[in-house]
Coordinates of C-alpha atoms in Angstrom, one line a residue:
X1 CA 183.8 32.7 281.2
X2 CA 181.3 30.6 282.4
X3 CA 179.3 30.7 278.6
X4 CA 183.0 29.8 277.5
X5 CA 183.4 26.7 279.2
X6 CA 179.3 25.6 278.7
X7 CA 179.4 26.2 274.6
X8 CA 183.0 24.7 274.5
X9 CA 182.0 21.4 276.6
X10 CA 178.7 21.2 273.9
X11 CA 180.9 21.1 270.9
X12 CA 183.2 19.1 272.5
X13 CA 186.5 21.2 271.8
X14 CA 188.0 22.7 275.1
X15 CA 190.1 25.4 273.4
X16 CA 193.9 24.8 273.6
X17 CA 196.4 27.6 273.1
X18 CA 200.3 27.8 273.1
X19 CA 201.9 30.5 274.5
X20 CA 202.6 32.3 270.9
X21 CA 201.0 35.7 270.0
X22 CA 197.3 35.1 267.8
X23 CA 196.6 37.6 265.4
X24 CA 193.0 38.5 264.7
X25 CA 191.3 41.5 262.1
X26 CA 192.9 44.5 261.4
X27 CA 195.8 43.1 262.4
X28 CA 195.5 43.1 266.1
X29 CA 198.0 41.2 268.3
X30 CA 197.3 39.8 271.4
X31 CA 200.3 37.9 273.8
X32 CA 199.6 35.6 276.5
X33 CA 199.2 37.6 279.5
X34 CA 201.3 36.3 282.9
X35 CA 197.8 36.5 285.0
X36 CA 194.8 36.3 282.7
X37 CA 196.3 34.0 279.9
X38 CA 194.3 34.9 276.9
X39 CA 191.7 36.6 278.0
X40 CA 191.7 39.8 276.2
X41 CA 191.6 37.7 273.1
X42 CA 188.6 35.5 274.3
X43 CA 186.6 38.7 275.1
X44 CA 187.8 40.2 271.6
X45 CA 186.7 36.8 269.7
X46 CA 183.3 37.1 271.7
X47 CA 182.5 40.7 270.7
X48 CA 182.8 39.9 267.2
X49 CA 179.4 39.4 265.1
X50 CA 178.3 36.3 264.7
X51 CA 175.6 35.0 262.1
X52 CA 174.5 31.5 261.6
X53 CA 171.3 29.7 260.3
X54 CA 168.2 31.0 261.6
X55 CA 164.9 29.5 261.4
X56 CA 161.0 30.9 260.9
X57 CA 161.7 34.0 259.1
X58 CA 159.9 35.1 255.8
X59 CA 160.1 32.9 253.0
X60 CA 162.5 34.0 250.6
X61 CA 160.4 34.8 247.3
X62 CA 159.8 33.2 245.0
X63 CA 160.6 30.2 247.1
X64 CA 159.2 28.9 249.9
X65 CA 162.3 28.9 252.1
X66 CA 161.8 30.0 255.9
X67 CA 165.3 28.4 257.2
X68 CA 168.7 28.7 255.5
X69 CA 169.8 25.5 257.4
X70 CA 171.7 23.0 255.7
X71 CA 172.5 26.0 252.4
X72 CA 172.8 29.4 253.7
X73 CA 176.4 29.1 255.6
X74 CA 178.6 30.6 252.7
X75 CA 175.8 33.9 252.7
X76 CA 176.2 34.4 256.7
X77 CA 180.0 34.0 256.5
X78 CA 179.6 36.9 254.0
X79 CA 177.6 38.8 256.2
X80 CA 180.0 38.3 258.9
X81 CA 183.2 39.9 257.4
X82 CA 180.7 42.6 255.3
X83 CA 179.5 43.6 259.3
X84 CA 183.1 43.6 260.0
X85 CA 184.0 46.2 257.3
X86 CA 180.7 48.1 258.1
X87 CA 182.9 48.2 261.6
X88 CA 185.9 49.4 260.5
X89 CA 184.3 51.4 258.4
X90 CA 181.9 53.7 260.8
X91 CA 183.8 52.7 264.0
X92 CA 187.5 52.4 263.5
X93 CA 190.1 48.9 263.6
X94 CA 190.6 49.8 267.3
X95 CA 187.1 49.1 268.4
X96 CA 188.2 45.3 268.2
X97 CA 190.5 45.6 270.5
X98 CA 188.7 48.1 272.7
X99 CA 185.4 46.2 273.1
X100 CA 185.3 43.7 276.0
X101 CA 182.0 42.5 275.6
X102 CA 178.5 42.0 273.6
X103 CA 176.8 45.0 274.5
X104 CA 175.8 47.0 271.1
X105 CA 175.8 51.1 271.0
X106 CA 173.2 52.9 269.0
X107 CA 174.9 53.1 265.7
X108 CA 175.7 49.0 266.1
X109 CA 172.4 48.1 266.0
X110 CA 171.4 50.2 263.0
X111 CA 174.6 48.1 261.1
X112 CA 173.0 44.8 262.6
X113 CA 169.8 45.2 261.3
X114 CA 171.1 45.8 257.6
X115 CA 171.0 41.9 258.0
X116 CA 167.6 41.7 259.6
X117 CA 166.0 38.2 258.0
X118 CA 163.7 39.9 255.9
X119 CA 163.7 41.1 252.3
X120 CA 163.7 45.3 252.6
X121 CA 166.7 45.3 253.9
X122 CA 170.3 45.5 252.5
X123 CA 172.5 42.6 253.5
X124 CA 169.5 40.1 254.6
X125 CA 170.1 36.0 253.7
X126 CA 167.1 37.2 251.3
X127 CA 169.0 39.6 249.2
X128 CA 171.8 38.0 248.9
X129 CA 169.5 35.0 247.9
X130 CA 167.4 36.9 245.2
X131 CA 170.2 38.1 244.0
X132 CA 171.9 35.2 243.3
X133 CA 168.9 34.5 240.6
X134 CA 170.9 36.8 238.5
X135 CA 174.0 34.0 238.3
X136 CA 171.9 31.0 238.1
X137 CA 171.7 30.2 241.9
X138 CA 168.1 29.2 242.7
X139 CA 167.3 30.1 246.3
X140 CA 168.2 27.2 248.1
X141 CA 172.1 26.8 246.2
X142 CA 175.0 26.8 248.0
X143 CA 176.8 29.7 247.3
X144 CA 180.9 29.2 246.5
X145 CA 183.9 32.4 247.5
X146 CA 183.7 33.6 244.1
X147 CA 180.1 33.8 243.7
X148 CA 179.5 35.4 246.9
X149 CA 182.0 38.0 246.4
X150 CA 180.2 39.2 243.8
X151 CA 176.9 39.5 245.8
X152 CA 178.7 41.5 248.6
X153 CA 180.3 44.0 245.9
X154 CA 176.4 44.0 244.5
X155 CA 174.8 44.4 247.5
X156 CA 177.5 47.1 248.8
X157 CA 177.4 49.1 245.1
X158 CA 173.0 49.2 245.4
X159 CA 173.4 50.4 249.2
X160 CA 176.5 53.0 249.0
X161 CA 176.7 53.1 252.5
X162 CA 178.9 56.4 253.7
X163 CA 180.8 56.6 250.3
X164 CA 182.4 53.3 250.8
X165 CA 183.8 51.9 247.8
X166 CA 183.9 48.3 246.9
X167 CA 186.5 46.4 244.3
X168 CA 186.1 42.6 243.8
X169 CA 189.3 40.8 242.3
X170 CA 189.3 39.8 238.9
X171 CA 191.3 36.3 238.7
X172 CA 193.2 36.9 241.8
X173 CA 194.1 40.1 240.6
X174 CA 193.8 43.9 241.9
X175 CA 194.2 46.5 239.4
X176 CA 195.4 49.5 240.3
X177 CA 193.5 51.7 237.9
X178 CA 190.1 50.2 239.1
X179 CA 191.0 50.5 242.5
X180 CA 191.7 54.3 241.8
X181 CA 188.3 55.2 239.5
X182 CA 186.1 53.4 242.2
X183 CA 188.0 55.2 245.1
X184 CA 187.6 58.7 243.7
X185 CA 184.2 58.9 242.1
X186 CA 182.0 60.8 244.0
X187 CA 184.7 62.4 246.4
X188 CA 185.1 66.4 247.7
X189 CA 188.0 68.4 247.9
X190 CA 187.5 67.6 252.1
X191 CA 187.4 63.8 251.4
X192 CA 189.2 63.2 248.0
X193 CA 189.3 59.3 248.5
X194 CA 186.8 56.7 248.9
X195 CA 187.4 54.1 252.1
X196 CA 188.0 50.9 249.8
X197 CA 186.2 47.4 250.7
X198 CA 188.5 45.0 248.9
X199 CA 187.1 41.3 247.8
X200 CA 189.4 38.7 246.3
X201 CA 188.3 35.2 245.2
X202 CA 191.4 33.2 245.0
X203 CA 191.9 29.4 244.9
X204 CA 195.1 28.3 246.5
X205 CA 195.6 24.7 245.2
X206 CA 193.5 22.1 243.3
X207 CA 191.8 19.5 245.7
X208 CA 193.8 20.4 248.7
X209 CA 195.1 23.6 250.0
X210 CA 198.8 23.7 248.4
X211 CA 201.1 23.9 251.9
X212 CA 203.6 26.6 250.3
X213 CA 200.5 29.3 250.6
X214 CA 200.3 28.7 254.5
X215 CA 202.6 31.7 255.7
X216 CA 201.5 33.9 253.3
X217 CA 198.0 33.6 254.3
X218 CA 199.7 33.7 258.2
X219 CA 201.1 36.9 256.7
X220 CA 198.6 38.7 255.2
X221 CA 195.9 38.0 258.6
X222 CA 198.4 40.4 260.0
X223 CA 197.9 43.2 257.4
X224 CA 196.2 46.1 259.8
X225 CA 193.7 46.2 256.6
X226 CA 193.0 42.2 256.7
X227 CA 189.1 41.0 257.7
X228 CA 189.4 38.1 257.7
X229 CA 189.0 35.1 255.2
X230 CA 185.3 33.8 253.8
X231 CA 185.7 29.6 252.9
X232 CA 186.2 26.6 254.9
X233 CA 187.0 22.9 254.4
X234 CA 184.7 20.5 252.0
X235 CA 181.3 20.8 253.0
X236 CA 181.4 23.8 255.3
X237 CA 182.1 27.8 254.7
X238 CA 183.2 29.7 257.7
X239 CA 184.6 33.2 258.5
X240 CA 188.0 32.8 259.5
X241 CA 189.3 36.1 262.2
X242 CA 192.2 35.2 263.6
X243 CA 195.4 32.6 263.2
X244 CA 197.8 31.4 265.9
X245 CA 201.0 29.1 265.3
X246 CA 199.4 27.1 262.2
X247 CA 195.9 27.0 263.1
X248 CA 192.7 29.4 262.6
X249 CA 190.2 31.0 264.5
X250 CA 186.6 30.9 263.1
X251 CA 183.2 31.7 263.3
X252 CA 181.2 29.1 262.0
X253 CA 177.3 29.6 261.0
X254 CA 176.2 25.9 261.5
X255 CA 174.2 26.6 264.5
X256 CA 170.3 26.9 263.5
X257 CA 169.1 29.9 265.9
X258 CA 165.2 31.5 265.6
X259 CA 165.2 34.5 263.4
X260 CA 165.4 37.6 265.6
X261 CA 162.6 40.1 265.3
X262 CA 165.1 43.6 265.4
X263 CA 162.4 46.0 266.5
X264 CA 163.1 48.9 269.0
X265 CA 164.5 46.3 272.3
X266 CA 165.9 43.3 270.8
X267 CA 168.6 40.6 272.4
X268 CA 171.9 40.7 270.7
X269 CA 173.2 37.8 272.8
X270 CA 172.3 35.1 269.7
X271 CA 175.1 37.2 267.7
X272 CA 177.8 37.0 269.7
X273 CA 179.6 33.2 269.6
X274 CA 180.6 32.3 273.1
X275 CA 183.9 30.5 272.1
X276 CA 186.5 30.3 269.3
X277 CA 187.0 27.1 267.6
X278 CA 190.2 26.4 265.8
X279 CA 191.2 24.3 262.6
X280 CA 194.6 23.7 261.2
X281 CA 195.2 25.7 258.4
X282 CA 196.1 22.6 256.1
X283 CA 192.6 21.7 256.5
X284 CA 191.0 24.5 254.4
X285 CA 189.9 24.3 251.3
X286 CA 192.1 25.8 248.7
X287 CA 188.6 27.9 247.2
X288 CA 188.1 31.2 249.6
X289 CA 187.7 34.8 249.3
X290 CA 190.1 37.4 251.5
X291 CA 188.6 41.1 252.2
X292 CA 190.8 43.9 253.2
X293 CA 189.4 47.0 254.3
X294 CA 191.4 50.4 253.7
X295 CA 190.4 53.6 255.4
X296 CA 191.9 56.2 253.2
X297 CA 194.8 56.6 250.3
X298 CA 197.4 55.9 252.8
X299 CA 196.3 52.9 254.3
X300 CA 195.5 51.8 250.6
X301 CA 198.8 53.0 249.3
X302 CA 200.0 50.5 252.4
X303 CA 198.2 48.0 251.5
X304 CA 199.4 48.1 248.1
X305 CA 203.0 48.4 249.0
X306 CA 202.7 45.1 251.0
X307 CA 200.6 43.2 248.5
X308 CA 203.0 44.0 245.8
X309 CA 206.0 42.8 247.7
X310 CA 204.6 39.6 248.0
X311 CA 203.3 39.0 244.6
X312 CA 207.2 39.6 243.5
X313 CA 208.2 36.5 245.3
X314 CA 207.8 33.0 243.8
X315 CA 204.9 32.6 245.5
X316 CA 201.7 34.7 246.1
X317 CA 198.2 34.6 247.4
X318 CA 197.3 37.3 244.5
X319 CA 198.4 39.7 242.4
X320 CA 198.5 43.3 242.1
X321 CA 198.7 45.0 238.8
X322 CA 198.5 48.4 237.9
X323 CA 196.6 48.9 235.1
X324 CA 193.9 46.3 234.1
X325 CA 193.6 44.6 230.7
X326 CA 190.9 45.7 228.3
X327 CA 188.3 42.5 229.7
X328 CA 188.5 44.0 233.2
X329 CA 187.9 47.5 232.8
X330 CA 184.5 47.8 234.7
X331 CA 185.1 49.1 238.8
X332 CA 183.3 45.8 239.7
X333 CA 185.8 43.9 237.9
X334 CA 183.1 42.3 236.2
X335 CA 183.8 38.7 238.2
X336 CA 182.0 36.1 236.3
X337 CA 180.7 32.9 237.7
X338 CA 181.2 30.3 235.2
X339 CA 184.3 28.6 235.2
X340 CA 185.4 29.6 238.8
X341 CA 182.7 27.8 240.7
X342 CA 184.4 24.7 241.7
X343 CA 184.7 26.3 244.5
X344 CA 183.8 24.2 247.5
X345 CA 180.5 21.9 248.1
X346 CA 178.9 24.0 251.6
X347 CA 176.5 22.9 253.7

């Protein structure tokens, strides 16, 4: 506990907890405990990947960029939640609660250096850069929910990792028919569904976060398919894993760290966060992007059944249709950039 207590002091925010339950990705629970308090929750915040800023790594071409401080922290929130699937996915939702430390196993560290800070690799602050030349970002932008949802379905659909599928919502909608032609292309009579990797920009307000969409988004970080929450509060994206009473958890990139060489032995202590830090959930800007990871048919058909239940009520975080209208017939949902990115100003 001791790195606990030393990153906590620096930041100046001792963590306080009541004595509710907090619920963190994939739906996980974890209850104050009579003789260790919240330590199982500490250890599971702590094993969770973290990326932030990183200096002196290759410029980013065509630019001249070696440091992602001060414009990068939307792309390593995204990295954060696509590691997270890339967990689920290869590893299972019960690793979270199972791992009790930072120590990586083999098939970790070939995940963690997908994101290695350099440009021949998948999920690097480089592609996701680069890419963004493609929707009028230069390298150097900030990056806003809807904008880098489409770079993580991108960057998943070029890669293909293990047959995962990936559907990004189109107007804060899921389509049903979409979902179903992405999940089942490419399948075998042993594995006739695709694991899903669901992305969907939503914007919950106009300047402010409207205060009616504060237990659904309570509600749907308790989804066993939830990761998480990609978006912030003005001037700052974060990757929000976890929510207790009416405040979140987060992971927050704004740390500037040296860009880690992966070779063959490489420290993974700079990816692990040594504390939580909590906001009130009031304080987030109403622009974010949700993911949702589903494993198989029935945890999508689960999924579905609870999403469509809460789009019938009055209010909704998104929607769920069945079939999508003739603009939105592409698996990718086509998700344009113009005219959504207001998003939020990140730094």
């Amino acid at each position: 506990m001791d790195a606990y207590y030393n990153y906590a002091s620096q930041k100046g925010e001792l963590l306080e907890l009541s004595e509710s339950e907090i619920i963190m990705l994939g739906g996980h629970v974890f209850s104050k405990d009579p003789d260790c308090g919240f330590q199982r929750f500490l250890e599971a915040f702590r094993s969770i990947t973290w990326f932030s800023y990183r200096k002196d790594f290759p410029p980013i071409s065509p630019s001249s960029y070696s440091s992602d401080s001060g414009w990068g922290c939307m792309l390593r929130s995204a990295q954060m939640m696509l590691y997270q699937a890339f967990v689920f996915h290869y590893l299972g939702r019960d690793n979270l609660a199972k791992n009790k430390g930072t120590s990586a196993g083999p098939l970790s560290l070939e995940i963690l250096r997908w994101f290695a800070d350099r440009a021949d690799v998948p999920y690097s602050v480089h592609k996701f850069a680069q890419l963004g030349l493609n929707y009028g970002k230069a390298v150097g932008e900030w990056f806003g929910p809807s904008t880098v949802a489409l770079a993580m379905s991108v960057l998943v659909s070029m890669h293909q990792p293990k047959e995962l599928a990936v559907v990004t919502g189109s107007d804060g909608t899921i389509y049903g028919d979409i979902v179903t032609r992405a999940s089942t292309t490419g399948t075998t009579k042993t594995c006739p569904w695709n694991p899903l990797l669901l992305l969907i920009p939503v914007r919950l307000g106009l300047d402010t976060l409207n205060p009616m969409y504060i237990p659904l988004i309570r509600e749907v970080m308790s989804w066993p398919q939830s990761l998480g929450i990609i978006g912030g509060k003005p001037r700052s994206a974060m990757y929000f894993v976890g929510c207790q009473d009416d405040n979140v958890f987060f992971l927050d990139p704004h740390t500037v760290q040296p860009s880690i060489q992966m070779n063959d032995h490489f420290s993974t202590e700079s990816f692990h966060c040594p504390a939580p830090r909590k906001m009130p959930l009031n304080s987030l800007d109403p622009s974010m992007c949700i993911g949702f990871y589903c494993k198989d048919h029935a945890d999508f058909n689960d999924f579905w059944r609870r999403a469509t239940e809460m789009s019938r009520r009055e209010h909704s975080l998104f929607s769920v249709e069945e079939e999508a209208p003739e603009y939105a017939t592409d698996e990718k949902s086509e998700l344009t950039v113009e005219g959504f990115e207001d998003d939020i100003v990140v730094l």
